[in-house]
CSV table of C-alpha atoms in Angstrom, one decimal:
chain,number,residue,atom,x,y,z
H,1207,ASP,CA,-10.7,4.6,6.2
H,1208,GLN,CA,-7.9,6.4,4.4
H,1209,GLN,CA,-5.0,7.6,6.7
H,1210,VAL,CA,-3.2,9.7,4.3
H,1211,LYS,CA,-5.5,11.8,2.0
H,1212,GLN,CA,-4.7,14.0,-1.2
H,1213,ASN,CA,-7.8,15.7,-2.0
H,1214,SER,CA,-6.6,17.2,-5.3
H,1215,PRO,CA,-6.2,14.3,-8.2
H,1216,SER,CA,-4.7,16.7,-10.4
H,1217,LEU,CA,-2.9,20.5,-10.5
H,1218,SER,CA,-2.0,22.2,-13.5
H,1219,VAL,CA,0.5,25.0,-13.1
H,1220,GLN,CA,2.4,27.5,-15.7
H,1221,GLU,CA,6.0,26.8,-16.1
H,1222,GLY,CA,7.9,29.0,-13.7
H,1223,ARG,CA,5.3,29.3,-11.3
H,1224,ILE,CA,4.8,27.8,-7.7
H,1225,SER,CA,3.4,24.2,-7.4
H,1226,ILE,CA,1.6,23.5,-4.0
H,1227,LEU,CA,0.5,19.9,-3.3
H,1228,ASN,CA,-1.3,19.0,-0.1
H,1229,CYS,CA,-1.6,16.3,2.0
H,1230,ASP,CA,-3.7,15.5,5.2
H,1231,TYR,CA,-3.3,12.6,7.4
H,1232,THR,CA,-5.4,11.4,10.2
H,1233,ASN,CA,-3.1,9.2,12.2
H,1234,SER,CA,-1.5,11.1,15.1
H,1235,MET,CA,1.1,8.4,15.4
H,1236,PHE,CA,2.9,9.1,12.1
H,1237,ASP,CA,6.2,11.0,12.9
H,1238,TYR,CA,7.7,10.7,9.4
H,1239,PHE,CA,6.6,12.0,6.1
H,1240,LEU,CA,7.8,11.6,2.6
H,1241,TRP,CA,6.8,12.8,-0.9
H,1242,TYR,CA,7.4,10.4,-4.0
H,1243,LYS,CA,7.3,11.4,-7.6
H,1244,LYS,CA,6.1,8.9,-10.3
H,1245,TYR,CA,6.4,9.0,-13.8
H,1246,PRO,CA,4.3,6.7,-16.0
H,1247,ALA,CA,5.9,3.2,-16.5
H,1248,GLU,CA,8.5,3.7,-13.5
H,1249,GLY,CA,8.3,3.1,-10.2
H,1250,PRO,CA,7.9,6.1,-7.4
H,1251,THR,CA,11.1,7.9,-6.9
H,1252,PHE,CA,12.0,9.4,-3.6
H,1253,LEU,CA,11.8,13.1,-3.4
H,1254,ILE,CA,12.0,14.5,0.0
H,1255,SER,CA,11.3,13.6,3.6
H,1256,ILE,CA,10.7,15.4,6.8
H,1257,SER,CA,10.4,14.1,10.4
H,1258,SER,CA,7.7,15.2,13.0
H,1259,ILE,CA,10.4,17.4,14.7
H,1260,LYS,CA,10.6,19.6,12.1
H,1261,ASP,CA,8.2,21.9,10.5
H,1262,LYS,CA,9.9,22.4,7.1
H,1263,ASN,CA,12.6,20.9,5.0
H,1264,GLU,CA,14.2,22.2,1.6
H,1265,ASP,CA,16.0,20.5,-1.0
H,1266,GLY,CA,16.6,22.5,-4.0
H,1267,ARG,CA,13.5,23.8,-5.6
H,1268,PHE,CA,11.5,21.4,-3.4
H,1269,THR,CA,10.2,22.5,0.0
H,1270,VAL,CA,8.1,20.5,2.3
H,1271,PHE,CA,6.1,22.0,5.2
H,1272,LEU,CA,4.4,20.3,8.1
H,1273,ASN,CA,1.7,21.6,10.2
H,1274,LYS,CA,1.2,18.8,13.1
H,1275,SER,CA,-1.6,20.4,14.7
H,1276,ALA,CA,-3.6,20.5,11.4
H,1277,LYS,CA,-2.3,17.2,10.5
H,1278,HIS,CA,-1.3,18.6,7.2
H,1279,LEU,CA,1.7,18.8,5.1
H,1280,SER,CA,2.4,20.4,1.7
H,1281,LEU,CA,4.9,20.2,-1.2
H,1282,HIS,CA,6.2,23.4,-2.7
H,1283,ILE,CA,7.9,23.5,-6.1
H,1284,VAL,CA,9.6,26.5,-7.3
H,1285,PRO,CA,9.9,27.1,-10.0
H,1286,SER,CA,7.9,24.5,-11.6
H,1287,GLN,CA,9.3,23.0,-14.9
H,1288,PRO,CA,7.7,20.8,-17.4
H,1289,GLY,CA,9.7,17.8,-16.2
H,1290,ASP,CA,8.1,18.2,-12.8
H,1291,SER,CA,4.7,16.7,-14.6
H,1292,ALA,CA,4.4,13.4,-12.9
H,1293,VAL,CA,2.0,12.0,-10.0
H,1294,TYR,CA,3.1,12.9,-6.6
H,1295,PHE,CA,2.5,10.7,-3.9
H,1296,CYS,CA,2.4,11.7,-0.2
H,1297,ALA,CA,3.5,8.8,2.4
H,1298,ALA,CA,3.8,8.4,6.0
H,1299,SER,CA,5.1,5.8,8.6
H,1300,THR,CA,5.0,5.3,12.4
H,1301,MET,CA,7.4,5.1,14.8
H,1302,GLY,CA,6.3,1.7,16.0
H,1303,SER,CA,6.5,0.0,12.4
H,1304,GLN,CA,9.3,-1.4,10.4
H,1305,GLY,CA,9.1,1.4,7.9
H,1306,ASN,CA,6.3,0.1,5.9
H,1307,LEU,CA,4.8,3.3,3.9
H,1308,ILE,CA,0.9,4.4,4.0
H,1309,PHE,CA,0.7,6.4,0.8
H,1310,GLY,CA,-2.2,8.6,-0.4
H,1311,LYS,CA,-3.9,8.5,-3.8
H,1312,GLY,CA,-1.6,10.9,-5.2
H,1313,THR,CA,-1.9,14.1,-7.3
H,1314,LYS,CA,-1.1,14.3,-11.2
H,1315,LEU,CA,0.8,17.6,-11.8
H,1316,SER,CA,0.9,19.1,-14.9
H,1317,VAL,CA,3.5,22.0,-15.7
H,1318,LYS,CA,2.6,23.5,-19.0
H,1319,PRO,CA,5.2,25.4,-20.8
W,677,GLU,CA,25.2,0.7,-8.9
W,678,THR,CA,22.2,-1.0,-10.5
W,679,GLY,CA,18.7,0.1,-9.6
W,680,VAL,CA,15.8,-2.1,-8.5
W,681,THR,CA,14.4,-4.4,-11.2
W,682,GLN,CA,11.0,-6.5,-11.3
W,683,SER,CA,10.1,-9.2,-13.8
W,684,PRO,CA,7.8,-9.9,-15.5
W,685,THR,CA,6.6,-6.5,-16.7
W,686,HIS,CA,3.0,-7.4,-17.8
W,687,LEU,CA,1.4,-10.7,-16.8
W,688,ILE,CA,-2.0,-12.2,-17.4
W,689,LYS,CA,-3.4,-15.0,-15.2
W,690,THR,CA,-7.0,-16.6,-14.7
W,691,ARG,CA,-8.9,-16.5,-11.7
W,692,GLY,CA,-7.8,-19.4,-9.0
W,693,GLN,CA,-4.4,-19.5,-10.7
W,694,GLN,CA,-1.2,-18.9,-8.9
W,695,VAL,CA,1.6,-16.5,-9.8
W,696,THR,CA,5.1,-15.6,-8.8
W,697,LEU,CA,6.4,-12.0,-9.1
W,698,ARG,CA,10.5,-11.5,-8.9
W,699,CYS,CA,12.4,-8.5,-7.7
W,700,SER,CA,16.0,-7.9,-7.7
W,701,SER,CA,17.0,-5.4,-4.8
W,702,GLN,CA,20.1,-2.9,-5.2
W,703,SER,CA,23.2,-4.7,-4.0
W,704,GLY,CA,23.6,-4.4,0.0
W,705,HIS,CA,20.1,-3.5,0.6
W,706,ASN,CA,19.0,-6.0,3.3
W,707,THR,CA,15.2,-5.0,3.3
W,708,VAL,CA,12.5,-5.5,0.6
W,709,SER,CA,9.1,-4.3,1.0
W,710,TRP,CA,6.0,-5.2,-1.4
W,711,TYR,CA,3.2,-2.8,-2.3
W,712,GLN,CA,-0.1,-3.4,-4.3
W,713,GLN,CA,-1.1,-0.5,-6.2
W,714,ALA,CA,-4.7,-0.4,-7.8
W,715,LEU,CA,-6.0,1.6,-10.3
W,716,GLY,CA,-6.4,5.2,-9.1
W,717,GLN,CA,-5.0,4.2,-5.6
W,718,GLY,CA,-1.7,4.8,-3.9
W,719,PRO,CA,0.6,1.8,-3.3
W,720,GLN,CA,-0.8,-0.4,-0.1
W,721,PHE,CA,1.9,-2.1,1.8
W,722,ILE,CA,1.8,-5.7,1.6
W,723,PHE,CA,4.7,-7.2,3.5
W,724,GLN,CA,8.3,-6.5,4.3
W,725,TYR,CA,11.3,-8.9,4.4
W,726,TYR,CA,14.7,-8.2,6.4
W,727,ARG,CA,17.5,-10.6,5.9
W,728,GLU,CA,15.3,-13.5,4.7
W,729,GLU,CA,12.9,-13.1,7.5
W,730,GLU,CA,9.4,-11.4,7.4
W,731,ASN,CA,9.6,-8.2,9.2
W,732,GLY,CA,5.9,-6.7,8.9
W,733,ARG,CA,2.7,-7.4,7.1
W,734,GLY,CA,-0.1,-5.2,5.8
W,735,ASN,CA,-3.7,-6.0,5.9
W,736,PHE,CA,-3.4,-8.9,3.2
W,737,PRO,CA,-4.8,-12.4,3.5
W,738,PRO,CA,-2.3,-15.4,3.9
W,739,ARG,CA,-2.4,-16.3,0.4
W,740,PHE,CA,-0.2,-13.5,-0.5
W,741,SER,CA,3.4,-14.7,0.8
W,742,GLY,CA,7.1,-13.9,-0.3
W,743,LEU,CA,10.5,-15.1,0.0
W,744,GLN,CA,14.0,-13.2,0.3
W,745,PHE,CA,17.2,-14.8,-0.9
W,746,PRO,CA,20.6,-14.0,0.2
W,747,ASN,CA,21.5,-12.8,-3.4
W,748,TYR,CA,19.3,-9.6,-2.9
W,749,SER,CA,16.3,-11.2,-4.8
W,750,SER,CA,12.9,-11.7,-3.8
W,751,GLU,CA,9.6,-13.2,-4.7
W,752,LEU,CA,6.0,-12.5,-4.0
W,753,ASN,CA,3.7,-15.4,-4.5
W,754,VAL,CA,-0.1,-15.2,-4.8
W,755,ASN,CA,-2.3,-18.3,-4.7
W,756,ALA,CA,-6.0,-18.6,-5.7
W,757,LEU,CA,-5.9,-15.6,-7.6
W,758,GLU,CA,-9.2,-13.4,-7.6
W,759,LEU,CA,-10.2,-10.5,-9.8
W,760,ASP,CA,-9.4,-8.0,-7.5
W,761,ASP,CA,-5.7,-8.7,-7.3
W,762,SER,CA,-5.3,-7.1,-10.5
W,763,ALA,CA,-3.0,-4.5,-10.0
W,764,LEU,CA,0.7,-3.0,-10.4
W,765,TYR,CA,2.8,-4.9,-7.7
W,766,LEU,CA,6.0,-2.7,-6.8
W,767,CYS,CA,9.0,-3.9,-4.8
W,768,ALA,CA,11.2,-1.4,-2.7
W,769,SER,CA,14.6,-2.3,-1.4
W,770,SER,CA,16.1,-0.4,1.4
W,771,LEU,CA,19.5,-0.6,3.2
W,772,GLY,CA,17.6,-2.0,6.2
W,773,GLY,CA,17.9,-1.4,10.0
W,774,VAL,CA,16.7,2.2,10.1
W,775,ARG,CA,13.1,2.6,9.9
W,776,THR,CA,13.7,5.9,7.8
W,777,ASP,CA,16.0,4.5,5.3
W,778,THR,CA,15.0,5.6,1.5
W,779,GLN,CA,13.1,2.8,-0.2
W,780,TYR,CA,13.7,2.7,-3.6
W,781,PHE,CA,11.0,1.4,-6.0
W,782,GLY,CA,11.3,-1.0,-8.9
W,783,PRO,CA,9.2,-0.3,-12.2
W,784,GLY,CA,6.5,-2.7,-11.2
W,785,THR,CA,4.8,-5.8,-12.6
W,786,ARG,CA,1.4,-5.2,-14.0
W,787,LEU,CA,-0.9,-8.2,-13.1
W,788,THR,CA,-4.0,-8.6,-14.7
W,789,VAL,CA,-6.7,-11.5,-13.7
W,790,LEU,CA,-9.3,-12.5,-15.8
């Protein structure tokens, strides 16, 4: 059973607009969440993270929001750029783990010029 | 500072064979984690090594084994290959010691089992 779910396999957005990528989780023991970006033929690249003691974390154009009661997090990219086109993975880890990450299936973002 | 590298890039094996995949971590990174990414799926945790000792394991059978060496290199070995082992294998290195250390991924090895 998937503990981290990204229900949208793909998302298409116009350049300059906001991209919102969503992620749901089922394990209430998750307390650390991350977003990774992956280009073809490259490994995933860390983008941004958030601890469960926060509900928002910003880094430049990227903001991650965490709603613990809904077990939902989202990544906002504003403004979206064509270079943001990639597969975005949501990942989570639990306090009792050694940091091994549980990933969602990913959402392919296409930003059109 | 060099990134995480993996070799080979691609590999084709037949069912029942054994395979060794290699990873070179960033210098100073004491932790290496291995993930399997099947087509259309997210990476799935195989195991983690910290200072040459296995430090955690996912839901993979014992025919998946690993080694970590003092020179920041590591190996993933898979025995008795099955068709379902066809996937992208990713290694990720991190400083280690803190659960929330950022994991830096290599480009992966694409394994095809025929």
